XYZ file of C-alpha atoms in Angstrom:
697
model
C 10.214 -3.277 31.683
C 12.766 -2.960 28.960
C 11.668 0.789 28.354
C 12.223 1.973 31.591
C 15.925 1.127 31.143
C 15.912 3.772 28.627
C 15.351 6.767 31.014
C 18.469 7.300 32.365
C 19.635 7.338 28.705
C 16.921 10.340 27.621
C 18.276 12.312 30.639
C 21.495 12.143 29.739
C 20.552 12.973 25.824
C 19.460 16.039 27.027
C 21.568 17.541 29.254
C 23.404 19.101 26.747
C 20.847 20.482 24.925
C 19.253 22.131 27.878
C 22.497 24.387 28.292
C 22.283 25.298 24.802
C 18.755 25.641 23.994
C 18.557 29.537 25.163
C 21.431 29.952 22.716
C 18.522 29.970 19.716
C 15.515 32.130 19.074
C 12.176 30.433 20.112
C 9.942 29.190 16.809
C 7.119 31.813 16.149
C 3.612 30.700 15.656
C 3.956 31.621 11.976
C 7.067 29.372 11.694
C 5.290 26.539 13.213
C 2.013 26.489 11.424
C 4.085 26.634 8.041
C 5.504 23.146 8.344
C 5.185 20.695 5.331
C 4.004 17.156 6.072
C 5.132 13.925 4.441
C 1.935 12.728 3.407
C 3.477 9.576 1.503
C 6.643 8.341 -0.084
C 7.130 5.215 -2.741
C 10.264 3.525 -3.758
C 10.935 2.700 -7.380
C 10.736 -0.754 -8.240
C 14.664 -1.171 -9.014
C 15.308 0.877 -5.565
C 17.172 3.519 -7.394
C 14.413 6.535 -6.634
C 11.903 7.805 -4.884
C 8.358 10.002 -5.035
C 7.568 11.845 -2.136
C 4.072 13.504 -1.574
C 3.790 16.199 0.710
C 1.154 18.854 1.608
C 1.964 22.202 3.092
C -0.128 25.409 3.530
C -0.827 27.914 0.710
C -1.531 30.972 2.694
C -2.540 33.059 -0.284
C -4.761 30.726 -1.827
C -6.674 29.697 1.426
C -5.658 26.142 0.983
C -2.921 23.258 1.185
C -1.282 22.395 -1.430
C -0.363 18.913 -2.461
C 2.820 18.415 -4.170
C 4.850 15.264 -5.373
C 9.002 15.540 -5.286
C 11.513 12.802 -6.736
C 14.681 11.966 -5.523
C 17.098 9.639 -7.720
C 20.244 7.911 -6.562
C 21.913 9.082 -9.347
C 21.768 12.700 -8.496
C 21.224 12.366 -4.751
C 18.727 15.334 -4.664
C 15.168 15.637 -4.522
C 13.362 17.820 -7.145
C 10.051 18.852 -7.863
C 7.920 16.685 -9.757
C 4.471 18.199 -10.053
C 3.609 21.703 -9.623
C -0.198 22.032 -9.598
C -0.537 21.831 -5.532
C -3.367 19.340 -6.091
C -1.067 15.911 -6.419
C -0.893 12.845 -4.127
C -1.064 9.319 -3.737
C 1.751 8.455 -6.195
C 2.306 4.932 -7.570
C 5.212 3.927 -9.469
C 4.366 1.690 -12.749
C 6.303 -1.389 -12.251
C 8.523 -1.156 -14.900
C 9.688 2.600 -13.639
C 8.585 4.476 -16.241
C 5.715 6.337 -15.236
C 4.364 7.594 -11.791
C 0.274 7.735 -11.555
C -1.001 9.584 -9.053
C -4.725 11.175 -7.862
C -5.257 15.104 -8.733
C -8.613 17.276 -8.671
C -6.683 19.563 -11.217
C -8.843 20.516 -13.730
C -8.736 19.109 -16.927
C -9.216 21.110 -20.515
C -11.565 20.148 -22.816
C -13.595 17.527 -20.024
C -16.490 19.205 -20.612
C -18.206 22.165 -21.422
C -18.421 25.179 -19.195
C -22.140 24.625 -18.548
C -21.631 21.229 -17.529
C -19.262 22.270 -14.967
C -20.347 25.138 -13.447
C -20.641 24.924 -9.533
C -19.174 21.407 -9.836
C -15.940 20.726 -7.571
C -13.353 19.077 -9.928
C -13.472 14.991 -9.131
C -10.603 13.061 -8.031
C -9.117 11.886 -11.336
C -5.949 9.533 -12.212
C -3.010 11.449 -13.853
C 0.269 10.109 -15.234
C 3.775 11.874 -15.544
C 6.845 10.418 -17.457
C 9.567 9.638 -14.840
C 11.986 10.983 -17.558
C 10.503 14.186 -18.300
C 7.310 15.393 -19.498
C 3.944 16.990 -18.347
C 1.445 15.176 -16.253
C -1.782 13.806 -18.422
C -5.223 12.329 -16.932
C -5.755 8.862 -17.708
C -8.987 10.081 -18.572
C -11.294 12.918 -18.958
C -14.820 12.011 -17.659
C -15.962 13.027 -14.236
C -15.626 9.850 -12.557
C -14.116 10.172 -8.962
C -11.710 7.566 -8.214
C -11.433 5.936 -4.631
C -8.362 3.641 -5.050
C -6.365 2.459 -8.249
C -3.302 0.261 -9.200
C -1.275 -0.869 -11.556
C -1.095 -4.423 -13.452
C 2.086 -6.132 -13.049
C 3.162 -5.452 -16.750
C 2.470 -1.986 -16.349
C -0.029 -2.158 -19.344
C -2.734 -0.996 -17.563
C -4.274 0.723 -14.566
C -7.236 -0.658 -12.472
C -9.376 1.991 -10.794
C -12.713 1.859 -8.625
C -15.229 4.707 -8.818
C -18.920 5.286 -7.872
C -21.175 3.801 -10.660
C -22.085 6.604 -12.775
C -25.571 6.653 -14.243
C -26.541 6.786 -17.697
C -27.560 10.376 -19.016
C -31.087 9.393 -19.459
C -31.473 7.830 -15.892
C -29.537 10.878 -14.735
C -31.969 13.080 -16.352
C -34.804 11.378 -14.855
C -33.631 11.347 -11.190
C -33.017 15.256 -11.417
C -36.341 15.899 -12.677
C -38.354 13.770 -9.947
C -36.346 14.632 -7.073
C -34.835 18.129 -7.801
C -32.402 19.064 -5.083
C -33.708 16.497 -2.679
C -31.314 14.048 -0.918
C -32.580 10.777 -0.633
C -30.398 9.651 2.590
C -29.707 6.022 1.797
C -31.654 5.494 -1.846
C -29.298 7.674 -4.007
C -26.362 6.054 -2.918
C -24.765 3.606 -5.332
C -21.934 1.321 -5.082
C -18.799 1.200 -7.114
C -17.408 -0.466 -10.582
C -13.742 -1.581 -10.933
C -12.439 -0.495 -14.615
C -9.012 -1.580 -16.279
C -8.115 0.963 -18.749
C -5.072 0.455 -21.164
C -2.356 2.822 -20.648
C -0.498 2.592 -23.987
C -3.590 3.905 -25.745
C -3.805 6.559 -23.595
C -0.131 7.345 -24.320
C -0.639 6.871 -27.912
C -3.776 9.269 -28.174
C -1.890 12.188 -26.324
C 0.998 11.686 -28.876
C -0.988 12.219 -32.091
C -3.556 14.620 -30.622
C -1.638 18.219 -29.029
C -5.287 19.902 -28.576
C -7.377 19.088 -25.218
C -9.351 16.076 -26.127
C -13.320 16.174 -25.935
C -14.594 12.959 -24.394
C -16.635 10.549 -26.626
C -19.998 10.456 -25.416
C -21.738 7.301 -24.416
C -25.070 6.815 -25.436
C -27.714 8.185 -23.451
C -28.914 4.640 -21.809
C -25.315 3.570 -21.029
C -22.638 4.652 -18.034
C -19.824 7.123 -19.801
C -17.202 5.173 -18.994
C -13.720 6.110 -20.529
C -12.679 4.998 -24.040
C -11.118 1.914 -24.153
C -12.317 1.084 -20.370
C -12.971 -2.552 -19.493
C -15.309 -3.641 -16.569
C -13.842 -5.906 -14.418
C -16.671 -6.072 -11.477
C -19.535 -4.008 -9.888
C -19.826 -3.901 -6.127
C -22.484 -2.820 -4.254
C -20.160 -1.349 -1.155
C -16.976 1.045 -1.911
C -14.053 -0.420 -3.161
C -11.359 1.187 -1.063
C -8.255 -0.567 -1.771
C -6.747 -2.870 -4.647
C -4.139 -4.947 -4.980
C -3.348 -7.141 -8.235
C -1.500 -10.786 -7.844
C 2.197 -11.256 -8.730
C 0.882 -12.791 -12.415
C -1.773 -10.401 -12.932
C -4.372 -12.886 -13.500
C -6.198 -12.268 -9.973
C -7.312 -8.544 -7.964
C -8.014 -8.563 -4.417
C -9.668 -5.842 -3.154
C -10.934 -4.159 0.433
C -14.877 -2.840 0.505
C -16.066 -0.287 2.775
C -19.729 1.300 3.397
C -20.788 3.315 0.347
C -22.338 6.281 2.924
C -18.921 6.350 4.488
C -20.502 5.830 7.955
C -18.923 2.541 9.863
C -22.499 0.820 10.776
C -21.760 -2.593 9.938
C -18.477 -3.908 10.399
C -19.772 -6.601 7.536
C -19.332 -4.072 4.773
C -15.487 -4.053 5.231
C -14.685 -7.356 3.769
C -11.912 -8.864 1.527
C -13.019 -9.834 -2.299
C -11.066 -12.028 -4.735
C -12.108 -11.365 -8.640
C -10.646 -12.752 -11.922
C -8.781 -9.667 -13.501
C -10.240 -10.966 -16.720
C -13.768 -9.578 -14.919
C -16.536 -11.000 -13.535
C -18.405 -11.931 -10.227
C -16.098 -11.050 -7.336
C -15.826 -13.977 -4.527
C -15.937 -12.640 -0.860
C -13.193 -14.341 1.215
C -13.734 -12.556 4.454
C -16.281 -13.028 6.886
C -15.487 -11.128 10.035
C -15.808 -7.803 12.213
C -12.449 -6.324 11.647
C -11.572 -3.387 9.080
C -8.597 -5.144 6.794
C -6.356 -2.628 5.271
C -2.438 -2.654 3.920
C -3.198 -5.689 1.480
C -0.210 -7.065 0.233
C 0.270 -10.301 -1.769
C 3.161 -13.041 -0.952
C 5.717 -13.163 -3.972
C 3.895 -16.744 -4.615
C 0.544 -15.594 -5.317
C -0.790 -17.740 -2.952
C -1.739 -15.687 -0.371
C -2.677 -12.094 1.074
C -1.478 -10.521 3.812
C -3.436 -7.618 5.389
C -3.235 -5.469 8.820
C -6.540 -4.650 10.848
C -5.530 -1.742 12.299
C -5.663 -0.428 16.253
C -9.031 0.313 16.599
C -10.699 -1.217 13.857
C -12.001 -4.337 15.203
C -11.330 -7.608 15.327
C -11.380 -10.786 12.528
C -11.061 -12.990 16.001
C -14.518 -13.325 17.063
C -17.281 -10.110 18.221
C -15.948 -6.535 17.186
C -13.680 -5.099 19.915
C -10.894 -2.468 19.537
C -7.767 -4.202 20.017
C -4.010 -3.259 18.891
C -3.186 -3.638 15.351
C -2.682 -7.107 14.094
C -1.239 -8.706 10.738
C -2.833 -11.725 9.162
C -2.207 -14.101 6.632
C -4.989 -15.396 4.266
C -4.479 -18.850 1.979
C -6.423 -17.441 -1.032
C -7.470 -21.342 -1.934
C -8.460 -22.467 1.659
C -9.500 -19.171 2.880
C -8.017 -19.958 6.347
C -6.450 -16.824 7.946
C -3.374 -17.009 10.388
C -2.012 -14.310 12.764
C 1.336 -13.462 11.995
C 3.741 -11.677 14.732
C 1.138 -12.642 17.679
C 4.003 -12.469 19.889
C 4.416 -8.967 19.800
C 2.787 -7.144 23.127
C 2.420 -3.731 21.296
C 0.324 -2.393 18.173
C 1.258 -3.147 14.225
C 0.976 -0.075 12.377
C 1.931 -0.858 8.729
C 3.015 -3.672 6.944
C 4.817 -4.417 3.419
C 6.319 -7.575 1.793
C 9.903 -7.456 0.744
C 10.870 -8.428 -2.986
C 12.208 -11.883 -1.539
C 8.758 -12.543 0.651
C 9.836 -11.110 3.999
C 7.098 -9.726 6.076
C 8.158 -6.100 7.390
C 6.101 -4.141 9.753
C 6.161 -1.001 11.563
C 5.248 -1.676 15.563
C 4.287 0.711 18.463
C 5.356 -0.017 21.935
C 5.438 2.507 24.303
C 7.195 5.976 23.226
C 8.686 4.381 20.005
C 7.715 3.098 16.721
C 10.110 0.659 15.237
C 10.734 -1.342 12.401
C 10.309 -5.446 12.461
C 10.646 -8.150 10.393
C 7.807 -10.951 11.209
C 8.476 -15.111 10.870
C 5.170 -16.732 12.067
C 4.261 -15.520 15.296
C 7.762 -14.487 15.958
C 9.318 -11.221 15.154
C 12.815 -9.392 14.859
C 13.920 -5.803 15.865
C 15.743 -4.528 12.640
C 15.782 -0.741 12.953
C 16.307 0.352 16.766
C 17.013 4.286 16.505
C 14.723 6.169 19.372
C 11.845 7.922 17.778
C 8.914 6.682 15.004
C 9.518 5.009 11.956
C 6.702 5.317 9.372
C 6.040 5.315 5.807
C 7.628 2.098 5.413
C 7.934 0.628 1.620
C 10.196 -2.469 0.115
C 11.478 -2.361 -3.600
C 9.511 -4.473 -5.850
C 12.838 -5.819 -7.686
C 15.345 -4.727 -5.324
C 16.478 -4.973 -1.260
C 16.100 -1.482 -0.609
C 13.639 -0.284 1.720
C 12.155 3.221 1.964
C 10.702 4.657 5.534
C 10.534 7.752 7.186
C 11.838 8.579 10.566
C 11.357 11.105 13.437
C 11.560 12.281 17.069
C 9.845 14.955 18.862
C 12.613 17.537 18.055
C 13.175 16.248 14.510
C 11.111 16.536 11.895
C 10.304 13.559 9.735
C 12.734 12.510 6.809
C 12.474 10.293 4.194
C 15.268 7.501 3.961
C 16.287 4.882 1.862
C 18.297 1.984 2.966
C 19.964 -0.441 0.131
C 19.083 -3.583 2.585
C 17.493 -4.200 5.712
C 21.252 -4.782 7.246
C 21.466 -1.011 6.456
C 18.209 0.563 8.219
C 20.428 2.087 10.954
C 23.037 3.571 9.144
C 20.600 5.099 6.157
C 21.063 8.966 5.798
C 17.857 11.193 4.908
C 17.392 11.927 1.188
C 15.039 14.809 2.258
C 15.757 18.244 4.482
C 12.061 19.640 5.232
C 11.382 21.928 7.891
C 14.833 23.129 8.697
C 13.742 25.956 10.797
C 12.837 23.588 13.501
C 16.630 22.727 14.026
C 17.611 26.816 13.830
C 15.151 27.573 16.790
C 15.585 26.400 20.760
C 14.485 23.074 21.683
C 12.146 21.580 23.738
C 13.303 18.481 26.133
C 11.340 15.742 26.974
C 11.106 12.413 29.121
C 8.754 9.693 29.883
C 6.813 10.043 32.691
C 4.895 6.984 34.792
C 2.697 6.645 37.657
C -0.199 4.466 39.037
C -3.723 4.931 38.693
C -6.400 5.044 41.122
C -6.896 1.210 40.877
C -2.862 0.438 40.741
C -2.964 0.416 36.890
C 0.968 1.413 35.590
C 0.391 4.005 32.956
C 2.770 6.367 31.285
C 2.917 9.678 29.501
C 5.305 12.331 27.743
C 6.219 15.272 29.819
C 7.964 17.998 27.125
C 9.760 20.869 28.971
C 9.934 24.389 27.811
C 13.703 25.164 26.358
C 16.012 25.218 29.004
C 13.684 24.221 31.544
C 14.615 20.447 31.861
C 14.620 19.502 35.785
C 12.669 22.565 37.132
C 10.374 21.924 39.384
C 6.949 23.777 40.216
C 5.904 24.634 36.428
C 2.840 25.661 35.073
C 1.474 22.904 33.424
C -0.976 21.940 30.115
C -2.070 18.644 29.936
C -2.509 17.672 26.483
C -4.610 14.616 25.752
C -4.467 12.758 22.011
C -7.268 11.750 20.435
C -8.289 8.114 19.196
C -8.504 6.920 21.890
C -6.841 4.463 19.950
C -3.761 6.030 19.628
C -0.305 7.335 21.692
C 1.871 10.031 22.529
C 5.384 9.242 22.102
C 8.778 10.000 20.458
C 7.678 11.341 17.248
C 7.321 14.753 15.653
C 4.406 17.159 15.198
C 3.479 20.478 13.964
C 0.133 21.773 13.125
C -3.251 22.564 14.559
C -3.797 19.400 16.305
C -0.268 18.525 17.731
C 1.177 22.010 18.816
C 2.672 20.618 22.146
C 6.000 21.895 21.144
C 4.800 25.257 20.408
C 3.131 25.255 23.874
C 6.321 24.230 25.757
C 8.013 26.916 23.876
C 5.583 29.452 24.816
C 6.502 28.602 28.669
C 4.315 25.405 29.214
C 5.145 22.192 30.710
C 3.142 19.919 28.423
C 1.765 16.645 30.138
C 0.415 14.248 27.376
C -1.150 11.237 29.124
C -1.450 7.521 27.326
C -4.559 6.654 29.472
C -6.348 3.494 28.989
C -7.474 2.950 25.535
C -4.080 4.206 23.900
C -2.199 1.870 21.855
C 1.207 0.051 22.471
C 0.569 -1.464 26.003
C -1.249 -4.319 24.949
C -4.583 -5.225 24.450
C -5.805 -5.386 28.205
C -4.801 -1.708 28.582
C -6.658 -0.901 25.471
C -9.678 -2.720 26.279
C -9.877 -1.021 29.471
C -11.881 1.611 28.346
C -14.596 0.053 27.645
C -17.812 0.744 28.581
C -16.432 3.383 30.850
C -15.858 5.417 27.804
C -14.470 8.615 29.639
C -14.454 7.881 33.195
C -11.853 5.046 33.255
C -9.513 6.827 31.435
C -10.082 10.125 33.175
C -8.938 8.515 36.323
C -5.769 7.549 34.692
C -5.131 11.290 33.727
C -6.217 13.128 36.665
C -4.164 10.227 39.110
C -1.187 11.428 36.549
C -1.467 15.174 37.634
C -2.073 14.225 40.947
C 1.227 12.672 40.838
C 3.147 15.310 39.026
C 1.926 17.919 41.827
C 2.587 15.604 44.714
C 6.497 15.266 42.881
C 6.739 19.025 42.794
C 7.290 19.124 38.999
C 3.607 20.845 38.153
C 2.662 24.137 39.858
C -0.983 23.233 41.278
C -2.167 26.656 41.059
C -1.479 26.912 37.422
C -2.973 23.829 35.796
C -4.804 23.748 32.280
C -6.155 21.088 30.111
C -7.348 20.401 26.478
C -7.653 18.213 23.306
C -9.217 17.770 19.927
C -11.749 14.979 18.920
C -11.501 12.318 21.678
C -9.197 14.662 23.748
C -12.158 17.221 23.499
C -14.510 14.132 24.977
C -12.048 14.047 27.611
C -11.557 17.705 28.195
C -15.219 18.255 28.111
C -15.572 15.215 30.926
C -12.703 16.251 33.136
C -13.871 19.801 33.692
C -17.389 18.424 35.564
C -14.982 16.333 37.437
C -12.494 19.006 38.949
C -11.990 22.678 39.476
C -8.391 22.627 39.595
C -7.870 23.487 35.923
C -7.641 27.084 35.661
C -8.205 27.008 31.613
C -9.456 24.315 29.102
C -9.304 24.495 25.468
C -11.472 21.774 23.448
C -12.334 20.777 20.234
C -14.495 18.345 17.961
C -15.624 16.757 21.491
C -18.903 15.228 22.315
C -20.786 15.973 25.461
C -23.353 13.606 25.234
C -23.621 10.459 23.307
C -26.989 9.310 22.084
C -27.317 12.290 19.554
C -23.371 11.635 19.152
C -24.345 8.154 18.407
C -26.483 9.208 15.507
C -24.566 11.811 13.819
C -21.128 9.828 13.995
C -20.002 8.285 11.061
C -18.086 5.658 13.358
C -21.527 4.897 15.026
C -20.608 1.066 15.784
C -17.631 1.781 17.206
C -19.441 4.269 19.808
C -22.427 1.649 20.539
C -19.429 -0.843 21.000
C -17.128 1.399 23.291
C -20.842 1.779 25.255
C -21.718 -1.861 25.279
C -24.727 -1.044 23.432
C -27.407 1.385 21.483
C -28.650 4.313 23.478
C -31.978 2.375 24.143
C -29.855 -0.424 25.195
C -27.894 1.083 27.960
C -29.401 4.673 28.548
C -28.141 4.633 32.043
C -24.701 4.210 30.766
C -25.093 6.677 28.129
C -26.001 9.028 30.689
C -23.566 8.462 33.510
C -20.407 8.534 30.727
C -21.635 11.957 29.587
C -20.370 15.218 30.653
C -23.882 17.292 29.541
C -25.624 16.376 32.680
C -22.774 17.103 34.896
C -21.962 20.383 33.510
C -23.629 22.328 36.699
C -20.171 21.429 38.110
C -18.071 23.444 35.925
C -16.387 26.411 36.723
C -13.218 26.088 34.321
C -13.077 28.861 31.512
C -13.519 27.097 28.320
C -12.374 27.804 24.473
C -14.258 25.656 22.139
C -13.470 24.935 18.256
C -15.100 22.979 15.816
C -16.025 22.843 11.777
C -19.531 23.173 10.794
C -19.288 20.376 8.563
C -17.676 17.861 10.806
C -19.391 14.248 10.597
C -17.496 12.704 13.101
C -18.348 14.812 16.143
C -21.355 16.939 15.222
C -20.626 20.897 15.492
C -23.819 20.848 17.445
C -21.837 19.585 20.308
C -19.742 22.110 20.468
C -22.781 24.969 20.248
C -24.427 22.842 23.363
C -21.552 22.902 25.413
C -21.256 26.761 24.526
C -25.157 27.222 25.541
C -24.903 25.508 28.622
C -21.466 27.433 29.782
C -23.333 30.706 28.602
C -26.384 29.487 30.822
C -24.016 28.536 33.677
C -21.986 31.949 33.355
C -19.158 29.835 32.779
C -16.306 32.205 30.494
C -16.233 30.670 26.962
C -15.521 31.231 23.442
C -16.975 29.228 20.171
C -15.074 29.415 16.897
C -16.832 27.773 14.475
C -14.809 27.012 11.160
C -17.008 27.102 8.003
C -16.907 23.992 5.657
C -14.277 22.067 7.588
C -14.850 18.414 8.675
C -13.159 16.771 11.458
C -9.799 17.257 10.327
C -9.217 20.707 9.904
C -7.526 20.337 6.396
C -9.608 22.651 3.912
C -8.226 26.440 4.786
C -4.778 26.285 6.828
C -5.978 29.646 8.403
C -8.552 27.740 10.408
C -5.819 25.947 12.087
C -3.631 28.827 12.961
C -6.354 30.813 14.128
C -7.460 28.096 16.545
C -3.468 27.650 17.877
C -3.547 31.479 17.910
C -6.485 31.661 20.290
C -5.964 28.788 22.402
C -2.696 29.842 23.217
C -4.187 32.947 24.062
C -6.515 31.508 26.427
C -4.371 29.627 27.980
C -2.254 32.771 28.703
C -5.698 34.486 29.828
C -6.764 32.301 32.499
C -4.137 29.853 33.403
C -1.731 32.083 34.381
C -3.334 33.997 36.901
C-alpha cells in the first residue's frame, strides 16, 4: 500500500526532533486545556478576507466563549470582530458588506424582564458590518434559529425556526398542561422565513433606542415584522441553500425530536423562494449534509457522511460518499466513487469544480473530483479541514494540522497554490514552545488475519525506546479514525498523556473510517467483540515486539471508546488501570435512551426483542464479574447519547464486586462536555492521576 512507503520518511522526520525534545519544558495541564479551537472559517465572496470562528475556555465565567475574528489580505493580520463570547456560524453576505452569525447574546428591549425570567436566550441571527460598526440582531422575537442563508442578491436572509404558537394557543397549553412534558405530542415542526435585511438596517439607522418588538394578534404566531413565510415543515429544517438565481431553496430536514428514530426524517426538499409547498426530492436511508448548488442551478451536490447511512439501498454505515442530484429528473449520481477512503467535506468552486476533503489512513487531504475520478490537490502530511471556496474568485480557504502542529487557517489564491499557502492565523503558540511528542504508524494482523493500523505516540525524547508503559486510548464513533491531526481537549488528550510518560496506542479498529467500506462494515453485528479482537491483538503485537511493557498496560476511551473500554476489561485482566467515559455496558436500555437509536439497532441487526441473545452476548454487563481492573468513570448527567445511568450501572457493579473505582458526574453536561470547561479539566486531571496511581505499580 502507498501509505506504507511513508513510514521511513516519518522515522527520518522525527529523529532530529527526538534529540531536541528535552531542550524544552513539557506542556502543563493548564496550558494544554487552555487551547483555542477553530470551529468554523469562511472566505469572503471575492477571496480578499476571511472570518474565523473560535471557541476557548472562559475559566472565570465557567463557560466556553465563542468569538469571531476577521482577516483581510490588505492588512495581512487577524483582528477581533466580535467580543460577546456568544457568537458562531458566520456567513458572508454575497456582496461582502456584512457577516451574519448566530448568537445567544441578550437583546435589549426584546421583551419585558418578567417574560424573560428564568429563560435562556434563544439563538438569533445577528449582523455586523465588515467595514466597522456594532453587531445588531436581525429580529428580536424569541425564535430559536436552526439554520440560515443569505439570498444571492444580499437582499434578505432566510432562516428556519421552530413554529411559534399564537399567544392564545400558548396560554391555553400552559393552562391545560402546566409544566407537564408531552413527550411527542408537544413537538412542533419548523417554519422557513425570509426577512429583508435592508428594512432592518433602515430601522436601526433611524431608531437609536432599543426597539420593542411589535406584538402580533393573539391568534397569530409572533413572526418578526416584515418576515415572509416561505413554507412550513412537519420536520426540523437543518440546512438551507439558495440556488444561484435565488429562485429555489433546497433544504435538508431532520427529526423534530433530534432523535434518529427513522432515516426517512432526513431528506432533501425543494421550495420556490416566493413561497409555497415544498417538494421532497430524495427518498432514502442516508443523512444528507453539506448541500451545495452547482453554478448552473441544475443540480445539487451533497455528502452522506461516514456513519450517516446509505442512499443506495438499506441503511448501512459506510464511509462518506458524495452525490449529485439532478433537480429536474431527481436522478442521483455518485461522485468520486473510485476513492477508497472516506469523503469528509464538500464544496463547489466558482467555476463549478467539485472539491472535497478525503480521509485515507493517517491523513486527510484535499481532492478535486470529476465524475467517479479524483485528483489529489493538497498533499502535505497531516489533516485538512474547513474547506471553503470563494464565490466570485479562485481563492480557497482551509485549515491544516498535524499531531504536533495546532490547526491554522490558510488561504490559497488558487488551487495550484494550495501546497504553498502560508498560515494566516497563529493560534496556540505555546505548543511549539514545549517539548514535542513523536509518533509513527503501527500495523499488525488481527486474530482473523485482517490488517489493522493505528498510531503510536511516544513521550518526548523516547522515539524508538522499548518496554514502555502504555495507554491504549480508543477513539469514539465508531465512524472515526485517529491519524495525523492535532487535538488538545478533554476528549483528545493523547499528546498530554504521552508528555506525562505514556506510550499512547491509538488503534483504528474495524468500524473506523478511511480503510474501505468492508473494513468499516466489519463491526456489524458484533459491535464490541469484533473490534475488541483488533485492539487486543494490537496490544499483543506491541508486547511481542518489545515496545510495550506487559506489566504496565492501561486502557481508556470516551463514548464508543468507553463502550470498548468497558467491554475489554471483561475480556482480559492485563490492564492495570482503565479510564472510561460515556460508554454503555448494555445495549437494550441504551437503545431506548440513545438519540441515535436507529443506528444502534442497525449495528446489532435488530431491536432488542428481535436479537436478545446478541444484545446480551455483546454487552459488558453480563460479564462484569470477570473485571479486576481499577476503573475510573465519568459522564454528564444530561447525556442523551449514552445515558449517564449506564455509568451508574457500571459503578454499582464494580462496587458490588469490590473492584477499585471512582465515578465523576458532570452536572448539566450532554454527551460533549461543552458547557463548563472545568468539567473537562477535572476529567483529564483525574484520569491522569488514576493512571499514575494504578498503572505504574
